[in-house]
Amino acid sequence: MDLSLPPLTAEAVESAEIPEEALADWREAASRLDAYLGYWRLADPFYQRVVGVQLLALSIREWKKNPEKPPVELTMEFTQQLVEGWLERLPSASPTGERERRVAAILSLQLSRALDHWPRAFLSGAVPPELSEKLLRMALQAGPAVRFSHMVSRPIEYGPFARLAREAWEQVSWKEVGSILLFWTVLFGAACAVYFLFFSR
């Protein structure tokens, strides 16, 4: 199993011993890590568990060097860094930039369902030739006018009519609204009374 991770040596395992007061935080970190790995939907649950255990042990080792950092934050940053490096090395990667290469690689993996057939390629230093060929066929070549960018929600501009309506609403008091409603209610009641008195027979 050729994982492109730092070696999980005996020293790393020994250093993974956790103080009792930090156990709750590391349980949360393990839960978040399991959820993140589950996002990739690896077809081999055993391999996913092996990767998770290795990542957690190595994260604990890094935490021993910097115990002030929250375990959840450290574990997810460590894992994300490794995953991003792996994505950039995939043959489906676009040459335009690091972020674009990662996005193109994720899209190619999802569209081709590559991890259903080669789950052990996840975070592996060696990519199977068949997987490389499939990803190259699925490679997304963005044109000069197309860029992968961060999508940020923006308020919708409704134009001057919305502004005028809002200003008019803010200037009208509830007393005036009540007076208008009362006037139309009385007028409608009077019209109904006239109809039933003179026209319903």
XYZ file of N, CA and C in Angstrom:
603
model
N 0.857 -1.194 0.000
C 0.000 0.000 0.000
C 0.885 1.233 0.000
N 0.964 1.924 -1.133
C 1.882 3.039 -1.302
C 1.155 4.353 -1.084
N 0.999 4.728 0.174
C 0.353 6.005 0.482
C 1.384 7.118 0.413
N 0.991 8.215 -0.192
C 1.901 9.358 -0.262
C 1.781 10.179 1.019
N 2.004 9.527 2.170
C 1.940 10.164 3.478
C 3.283 9.994 4.160
N 3.596 10.855 5.135
C 4.797 10.618 5.922
C 4.727 9.238 6.574
N 5.861 8.577 6.757
C 5.841 7.206 7.273
C 5.256 7.122 8.676
N 4.419 6.119 8.876
C 3.832 5.875 10.189
C 4.755 4.913 10.929
N 5.790 5.453 11.534
C 6.799 4.644 12.199
C 6.362 4.299 13.615
N 7.163 3.442 14.266
C 6.873 3.075 15.653
C 6.931 4.302 16.550
N 7.859 5.230 16.244
C 7.956 6.452 17.033
C 6.686 7.287 16.897
N 6.139 7.316 15.677
C 4.908 8.084 15.469
C 3.756 7.478 16.245
N 3.684 6.154 16.278
C 2.609 5.484 17.010
C 2.746 5.748 18.503
N 3.973 5.671 19.019
C 4.188 5.915 20.442
C 3.846 7.363 20.809
N 4.174 8.284 19.897
C 3.896 9.692 20.188
C 2.416 10.019 20.073
N 1.611 9.061 19.586
C 0.176 9.292 19.411
C -0.606 9.103 20.703
N 0.069 8.819 21.801
C -0.614 8.706 23.083
C -1.169 10.078 23.472
N -2.431 10.112 23.851
C -3.126 11.385 24.075
C -3.402 11.574 25.565
N -3.137 12.765 26.104
C -3.513 13.040 27.495
C -5.030 12.948 27.665
N -5.453 12.534 28.841
C -6.877 12.302 29.078
C -7.709 13.563 28.873
N -7.158 14.723 29.215
C -7.933 15.958 29.089
C -8.163 16.362 27.627
N -7.416 15.764 26.707
C -7.576 16.106 25.283
C -8.350 15.046 24.511
N -8.802 14.001 25.188
C -9.467 12.897 24.487
C -10.746 13.344 23.783
N -11.545 14.182 24.442
C -12.811 14.621 23.840
C -12.561 15.379 22.540
N -11.548 16.245 22.544
C -11.231 17.005 21.331
C -10.768 16.085 20.210
N -10.014 15.052 20.562
C -9.513 14.153 19.521
C -10.601 13.209 19.022
N -11.570 12.909 19.870
C -12.725 12.137 19.380
C -13.491 12.955 18.338
N -13.643 14.247 18.615
C -14.309 15.124 17.647
C -13.498 15.218 16.358
N -12.174 15.311 16.491
C -11.321 15.365 15.299
C -11.447 14.086 14.478
N -11.504 12.937 15.163
C -11.658 11.661 14.454
C -12.999 11.589 13.744
N -14.052 12.104 14.388
C -15.378 12.102 13.769
C -15.406 12.991 12.527
N -14.807 14.175 12.615
C -14.760 15.077 11.460
C -13.945 14.458 10.328
N -12.853 13.796 10.676
C -12.012 13.164 9.656
C -12.762 12.044 8.951
N -13.496 11.234 9.710
C -14.303 10.167 9.098
C -15.330 10.748 8.132
N -15.973 11.846 8.536
C -16.971 12.473 7.664
C -16.328 13.011 6.395
N -15.149 13.597 6.533
C -14.458 14.141 5.359
C -14.050 13.031 4.399
N -13.492 11.959 4.934
C -13.107 10.841 4.065
C -14.339 10.196 3.438
N -15.458 10.194 4.175
C -16.690 9.649 3.615
C -17.185 10.440 2.420
N -16.828 11.725 2.364
C -17.226 12.551 1.213
C -16.671 11.984 -0.090
N -15.492 11.360 -0.025
C -14.859 10.834 -1.235
C -15.481 9.519 -1.683
N -16.288 8.899 -0.843
C -17.047 7.698 -1.201
C -16.149 6.605 -1.790
N -15.121 6.277 -1.053
C -14.225 5.216 -1.513
C -14.961 3.885 -1.502
N -14.749 3.096 -2.542
C -15.447 1.811 -2.658
C -14.846 0.751 -1.750
N -13.720 1.051 -1.106
C -13.059 0.098 -0.211
C -13.083 0.665 1.211
N -14.077 0.292 2.038
C -14.171 0.837 3.398
C -12.945 0.529 4.247
N -12.337 -0.645 4.040
C -11.152 -0.996 4.826
C -10.006 -0.028 4.529
N -9.801 0.259 3.257
C -8.737 1.195 2.881
C -9.026 2.581 3.450
N -10.285 2.991 3.418
C -10.654 4.289 3.985
C -10.340 4.337 5.472
N -10.607 3.242 6.185
C -10.312 3.202 7.616
C -8.807 3.242 7.874
N -8.035 2.527 7.046
C -6.577 2.538 7.198
C -6.030 3.945 6.987
N -6.505 4.614 5.946
C -6.070 5.984 5.676
C -6.444 6.898 6.841
N -7.663 6.737 7.372
C -8.105 7.567 8.479
C -7.256 7.383 9.726
N -6.933 6.133 10.052
C -6.107 5.852 11.234
C -4.723 6.454 11.066
N -4.167 6.310 9.863
C -2.831 6.842 9.622
C -2.818 8.368 9.699
N -3.813 8.996 9.096
C -3.888 10.457 9.154
C -4.056 10.950 10.586
N -4.876 10.252 11.366
C -5.112 10.666 12.747
C -3.846 10.532 13.586
N -3.131 9.417 13.423
C -1.898 9.216 14.187
C -0.848 10.267 13.839
N -0.720 10.576 12.558
C 0.252 11.585 12.147
C -0.164 12.975 12.610
N -1.472 13.237 12.656
C -1.958 14.527 13.155
C -1.661 14.677 14.643
N -1.823 13.598 15.387
C -1.516 13.637 16.824
C -0.033 13.903 17.036
N 0.793 13.302 16.185
C 2.232 13.542 16.300
C 2.551 15.016 16.061
N 1.894 15.626 15.065
C 2.108 17.048 14.801
C 1.592 17.901 15.955
N 0.494 17.459 16.573
C -0.084 18.202 17.694
C 0.859 18.210 18.889
N 1.608 17.131 19.083
C 2.560 17.089 20.195
C 3.617 18.186 20.059
N 3.901 18.579 18.809
C 4.869 19.656 18.589
C 4.234 21.024 18.817
N 2.921 21.114 18.676
C 2.207 22.385 18.829
C 0.891 22.138 19.564
N 0.944 21.840 20.869
C -0.269 21.458 21.619
C -1.279 22.579 21.793
N -0.911 23.810 21.459
C -1.849 24.923 21.595
C -2.888 24.932 20.482
N -2.623 24.247 19.394
C -3.541 24.260 18.254
C -4.669 23.269 18.484
N -5.923 23.655 18.238
C -7.058 22.744 18.443
C -6.922 21.491 17.579
N -7.173 20.306 18.138
C -7.022 19.060 17.382
C -7.843 19.003 16.100
N -9.093 19.493 16.143
C -9.932 19.440 14.938
C -9.317 20.278 13.826
N -8.914 21.487 14.166
C -8.325 22.377 13.165
C -7.038 21.793 12.602
N -6.182 21.282 13.480
C -4.907 20.727 13.029
C -5.118 19.519 12.127
N -6.006 18.610 12.532
C -6.245 17.390 11.750
C -6.781 17.709 10.370
N -7.749 18.614 10.291
C -8.351 18.924 9.000
C -7.390 19.695 8.103
N -6.586 20.580 8.679
C -5.600 21.297 7.867
C -4.542 20.338 7.335
N -4.082 19.431 8.181
C -3.078 18.446 7.778
C -3.623 17.562 6.664
N -4.853 17.091 6.831
C -5.474 16.226 5.823
C -5.717 16.980 4.524
N -6.230 18.199 4.636
C -6.520 18.990 3.438
C -5.253 19.266 2.645
N -4.170 19.524 3.335
C -2.906 19.785 2.655
C -2.451 18.561 1.860
N -2.575 17.387 2.443
C -2.176 16.160 1.751
C -3.086 15.875 0.562
N -4.392 16.071 0.746
C -5.339 15.811 -0.344
C -5.107 16.779 -1.500
N -4.869 18.050 -1.184
C -4.632 19.026 -2.245
C -3.365 18.695 -3.026
N -2.319 18.270 -2.328
C -1.098 17.870 -3.022
C -1.328 16.677 -3.934
N -2.138 15.728 -3.456
C -2.454 14.545 -4.281
C -3.258 14.938 -5.516
N -4.228 15.823 -5.354
C -5.046 16.259 -6.488
C -4.204 16.958 -7.550
N -3.245 17.766 -7.102
C -2.411 18.500 -8.050
C -1.496 17.576 -8.843
N -1.232 16.396 -8.311
C -0.355 15.455 -9.024
C -1.116 14.551 -9.992
N -2.434 14.559 -9.944
C -3.204 13.690 -10.831
C -3.072 14.144 -12.280
N -3.092 13.205 -13.222
C -2.915 13.565 -14.640
C -4.055 14.373 -15.217
N -5.168 14.455 -14.505
C -6.296 15.244 -15.002
C -6.125 16.727 -14.721
N -5.056 17.066 -14.003
C -4.900 18.441 -13.542
C -4.667 19.400 -14.700
N -5.279 20.576 -14.560
C -5.099 21.640 -15.548
C -3.803 22.385 -15.243
N -3.053 22.830 -16.260
C -1.755 23.476 -16.014
C -1.852 24.953 -15.647
N -3.048 25.513 -15.533
C -3.180 26.959 -15.369
C -2.800 27.452 -13.973
N -3.053 26.687 -12.942
C -2.751 27.130 -11.589
C -3.109 26.050 -10.591
N -2.614 26.193 -9.350
C -2.822 25.147 -8.348
C -4.301 24.935 -8.064
N -5.025 26.010 -7.824
C -6.451 25.869 -7.486
C -7.230 25.306 -8.664
N -6.928 25.782 -9.868
C -7.621 25.277 -11.052
C -7.330 23.801 -11.267
N -6.099 23.391 -10.997
C -5.743 21.972 -11.153
C -6.521 21.111 -10.170
N -6.660 21.603 -8.937
C -7.398 20.824 -7.942
C -8.870 20.705 -8.319
N -9.471 21.816 -8.749
C -10.887 21.791 -9.126
C -11.109 20.868 -10.314
N -10.232 20.961 -11.332
C -10.367 20.101 -12.507
C -10.207 18.633 -12.139
N -9.284 18.336 -11.216
C -9.072 16.950 -10.799
C -10.289 16.405 -10.062
N -10.888 17.210 -9.170
C -12.076 16.764 -8.437
C -13.224 16.493 -9.396
N -13.435 17.390 -10.358
C -14.513 17.194 -11.325
C -14.292 15.939 -12.155
N -13.051 15.707 -12.567
C -12.758 14.508 -13.355
C -12.996 13.242 -12.539
N -12.602 13.269 -11.263
C -12.821 12.102 -10.401
C -14.308 11.835 -10.215
N -15.083 12.897 -10.010
C -16.515 12.725 -9.780
C -17.230 12.256 -11.042
N -16.912 12.870 -12.170
C -17.599 12.524 -13.416
C -17.258 11.117 -13.890
N -16.019 10.710 -13.669
C -15.598 9.380 -14.123
C -15.857 8.292 -13.087
N -16.242 8.689 -11.855
C -16.442 7.735 -10.752
C -15.204 6.851 -10.602
N -14.050 7.484 -10.719
C -12.786 6.743 -10.722
C -12.529 6.022 -9.403
N -12.920 6.654 -8.284
C -12.634 6.033 -6.989
C -13.546 4.847 -6.706
N -14.578 4.643 -7.536
C -15.372 3.414 -7.429
C -14.576 2.217 -7.931
N -13.734 2.452 -8.918
C -12.959 1.367 -9.528
C -11.547 1.268 -8.955
N -10.976 2.404 -8.554
C -9.611 2.401 -8.013
C -9.586 3.141 -6.676
N -10.271 2.641 -5.654
C -10.325 3.358 -4.370
C -8.965 3.496 -3.704
N -8.063 2.544 -3.957
C -6.760 2.592 -3.289
C -5.799 3.565 -3.953
N -6.261 4.221 -5.002
C -5.445 5.283 -5.599
C -5.536 6.568 -4.783
N -6.541 6.654 -3.894
C -6.732 7.852 -3.077
C -5.536 8.064 -2.158
N -4.884 9.211 -2.289
C -3.693 9.594 -1.525
C -2.506 8.671 -1.783
N -2.563 7.882 -2.827
C -1.453 6.989 -3.154
C -0.449 7.719 -4.033
N 0.818 7.407 -3.832
C 1.856 8.029 -4.644
C 1.885 7.506 -6.060
N 1.384 6.293 -6.273
C 1.385 5.677 -7.600
C -0.042 5.626 -8.131
N -0.270 6.241 -9.286
C -1.589 6.230 -9.917
C -1.625 5.112 -10.955
N -2.589 4.189 -10.871
C -2.681 3.104 -11.857
C -2.762 3.661 -13.281
N -2.082 3.016 -14.248
C -2.109 3.512 -15.636
C -3.525 3.628 -16.191
N -4.401 2.677 -15.836
C -5.778 2.735 -16.341
C -6.494 3.980 -15.827
N -6.242 4.307 -14.542
C -6.855 5.502 -13.965
C -6.317 6.762 -14.636
N -5.005 6.800 -14.875
C -4.410 7.957 -15.543
C -5.038 8.182 -16.911
N -5.210 7.092 -17.653
C -5.793 7.202 -18.989
C -7.233 7.713 -18.920
N -7.988 7.204 -17.948
C -9.391 7.620 -17.817
C -9.498 9.090 -17.432
N -8.642 9.517 -16.507
C -8.684 10.909 -16.067
C -8.257 11.863 -17.177
N -7.295 11.446 -17.984
C -6.863 12.291 -19.095
C -7.987 12.470 -20.111
N -8.777 11.436 -20.301
C -9.907 11.550 -21.226
C -10.977 12.483 -20.664
N -11.079 12.518 -19.325
C -12.096 13.349 -18.688
C -11.599 14.757 -18.382
N -10.341 15.042 -18.747
C -9.746 16.336 -18.388
C -10.586 17.483 -18.931
N -10.771 18.489 -18.108
C -11.549 19.663 -18.502
C -10.585 20.762 -18.914
N -10.614 21.145 -20.167
C -9.753 22.207 -20.667
C -10.547 23.506 -20.690
N -10.254 24.387 -19.772
C -10.987 25.658 -19.697
C -10.462 26.620 -20.746
N -11.370 27.281 -21.467
C -10.988 28.250 -22.474
C -10.500 29.529 -21.830
N -10.024 30.494 -22.648
C -9.473 31.739 -22.087
C -10.493 32.568 -21.328
N -11.791 32.378 -21.645
C -12.823 33.171 -20.974
C -13.417 32.447 -19.779
N -12.930 31.235 -19.489
C -13.495 30.434 -18.405
C -12.472 30.318 -17.290
N -12.874 30.627 -16.077
C -11.993 30.513 -14.919
C -12.783 29.922 -13.760
N -12.137 29.019 -13.013
C -12.747 28.517 -11.789
C -12.532 29.579 -10.721
N -13.597 30.066 -10.135
C -13.479 31.128 -9.152
C -14.362 30.832 -7.963
N -14.097 31.562 -6.890
C -14.882 31.406 -5.666
C -16.213 32.122 -5.852
N -17.309 31.421 -5.632
C -18.628 32.009 -5.830
C -19.112 32.628 -4.525
N -19.373 33.924 -4.554
C -19.836 34.653 -3.375
C -21.235 35.189 -3.663
N -22.141 34.959 -2.731
C -23.504 35.452 -2.923
C -23.532 36.975 -2.886
N -24.324 37.566 -3.770
C -24.467 39.017 -3.822
C -25.942 39.390 -3.711
N -26.233 40.538 -3.094
C -27.642 40.957 -2.998
C -28.209 41.247 -4.379
N -29.482 40.922 -4.587
C -30.139 41.153 -5.868
C -30.567 42.610 -5.957
N -30.258 43.238 -7.076
C -30.642 44.628 -7.297
C -31.980 44.657 -8.027
N -33.001 45.194 -7.371
C -34.340 45.215 -7.951
C -34.654 46.517 -8.693
N -33.742 47.475 -8.697
C -33.960 48.695 -9.455
C -34.624 49.786 -8.634
N -34.945 50.926 -9.284
C -35.483 52.087 -8.553
C -36.878 51.865 -7.998
N -37.696 51.000 -8.623
C -39.060 50.791 -8.132
C -39.060 50.190 -6.731
N -38.133 49.249 -6.493
C -38.051 48.646 -5.160
C -37.639 49.685 -4.132
N -36.710 50.569 -4.516
C -36.277 51.611 -3.585
C -37.421 52.567 -3.260
N -38.179 52.988 -4.281
C -39.309 53.891 -4.052
C -40.382 53.242 -3.189
N -40.649 51.947 -3.454
C -41.653 51.236 -2.663
C -41.214 51.121 -1.212
N -39.908 50.855 -0.993
C -39.410 50.733 0.377
C -39.506 52.062 1.107
N -39.140 53.165 0.419
C -39.220 54.482 1.052
C -40.661 54.853 1.379
N -41.584 54.530 0.452
C -42.997 54.827 0.710
C -43.515 54.035 1.898
N -43.108 52.763 1.993
C -43.555 51.914 3.100
C -43.021 52.424 4.435
N -41.766 52.898 4.422
C -41.166 53.391 5.659
C -41.831 54.683 6.122
N -42.386 55.468 5.177
C -42.998 56.742 5.545
C -44.446 56.603 6.011
N -45.072 55.473 5.688
C -46.473 55.263 6.067
C -46.535 54.703 7.485
N -47.372 55.315 8.344
C -47.517 54.838 9.718
C -48.629 53.801 9.796
N -48.601 52.985 10.861
C -49.635 51.962 11.051
C -51.015 52.598 11.277
N -51.036 53.817 11.827
C -52.314 54.507 12.032
C -52.984 54.813 10.696
N -52.170 55.250 9.736
C -52.717 55.548 8.415
C -53.196 54.280 7.717
N -52.424 53.201 7.863
C -52.822 51.924 7.263
C -54.147 51.456 7.852
N -54.303 51.589 9.184
C -55.548 51.185 9.832
C -56.730 52.017 9.373
N -56.490 53.324 9.191
C -57.577 54.198 8.721
C -58.040 53.808 7.324
N -57.073 53.484 6.444
C -57.420 53.087 5.073
C -58.210 51.786 5.074
N -57.763 50.814 5.881
C -58.473 49.532 5.951
C -59.885 49.720 6.490
N -60.037 50.574 7.521
C -61.359 50.824 8.100
C -62.287 51.482 7.076
N -61.761 52.430 6.302
C -62.566 53.120 5.290
C -63.100 52.140 4.255
N -62.218 51.275 3.728
C -62.658 50.327 2.699
C -63.586 49.258 3.272
N -63.409 48.924 4.543
C -64.312 47.955 5.171
C -65.721 48.532 5.292
N -65.801 49.801 5.742
C -67.111 50.460 5.866
C -67.759 50.618 4.501
N -66.959 51.009 3.491
C -67.496 51.200 2.144
C -68.030 49.891 1.571
N -67.274 48.798 1.782
C -67.712 47.493 1.285
C -68.988 47.049 2.001
N -69.057 47.290 3.328
C -70.251 46.923 4.086
C -71.476 47.701 3.624
N -71.286 48.991 3.327
C -72.404 49.810 2.850
C -72.890 49.327 1.492
N -71.954 48.970 0.605
C -72.325 48.477 -0.723
C -73.110 47.176 -0.613
N -72.684 46.281 0.280
C -73.403 45.014 0.481
C -74.814 45.272 1.016
N -74.927 46.231 1.945
C -76.248 46.538 2.521
C -77.194 47.076 1.458
N -76.703 47.977 0.599
C -77.535 48.530 -0.482
C -77.980 47.433 -1.429
N -77.072 46.528 -1.753
C -77.409 45.441 -2.686
C -78.517 44.556 -2.128
N -78.373 44.154 -0.850
C -79.370 43.251 -0.262
C -80.719 43.945 -0.038
N -80.695 45.266 0.208
C -81.948 45.987 0.449
C -82.748 46.243 -0.829
N -82.043 46.554 -1.924
C -82.756 47.003 -3.126
C -82.671 46.055 -4.323
N -81.675 45.182 -4.363
C -81.476 44.383 -5.577
C -81.598 42.876 -5.361
N -81.668 42.425 -4.128
C -81.700 40.977 -3.903
C -83.091 40.391 -4.069
N -84.135 41.194 -4.159
C -85.509 40.690 -4.272
C -85.858 40.374 -5.726
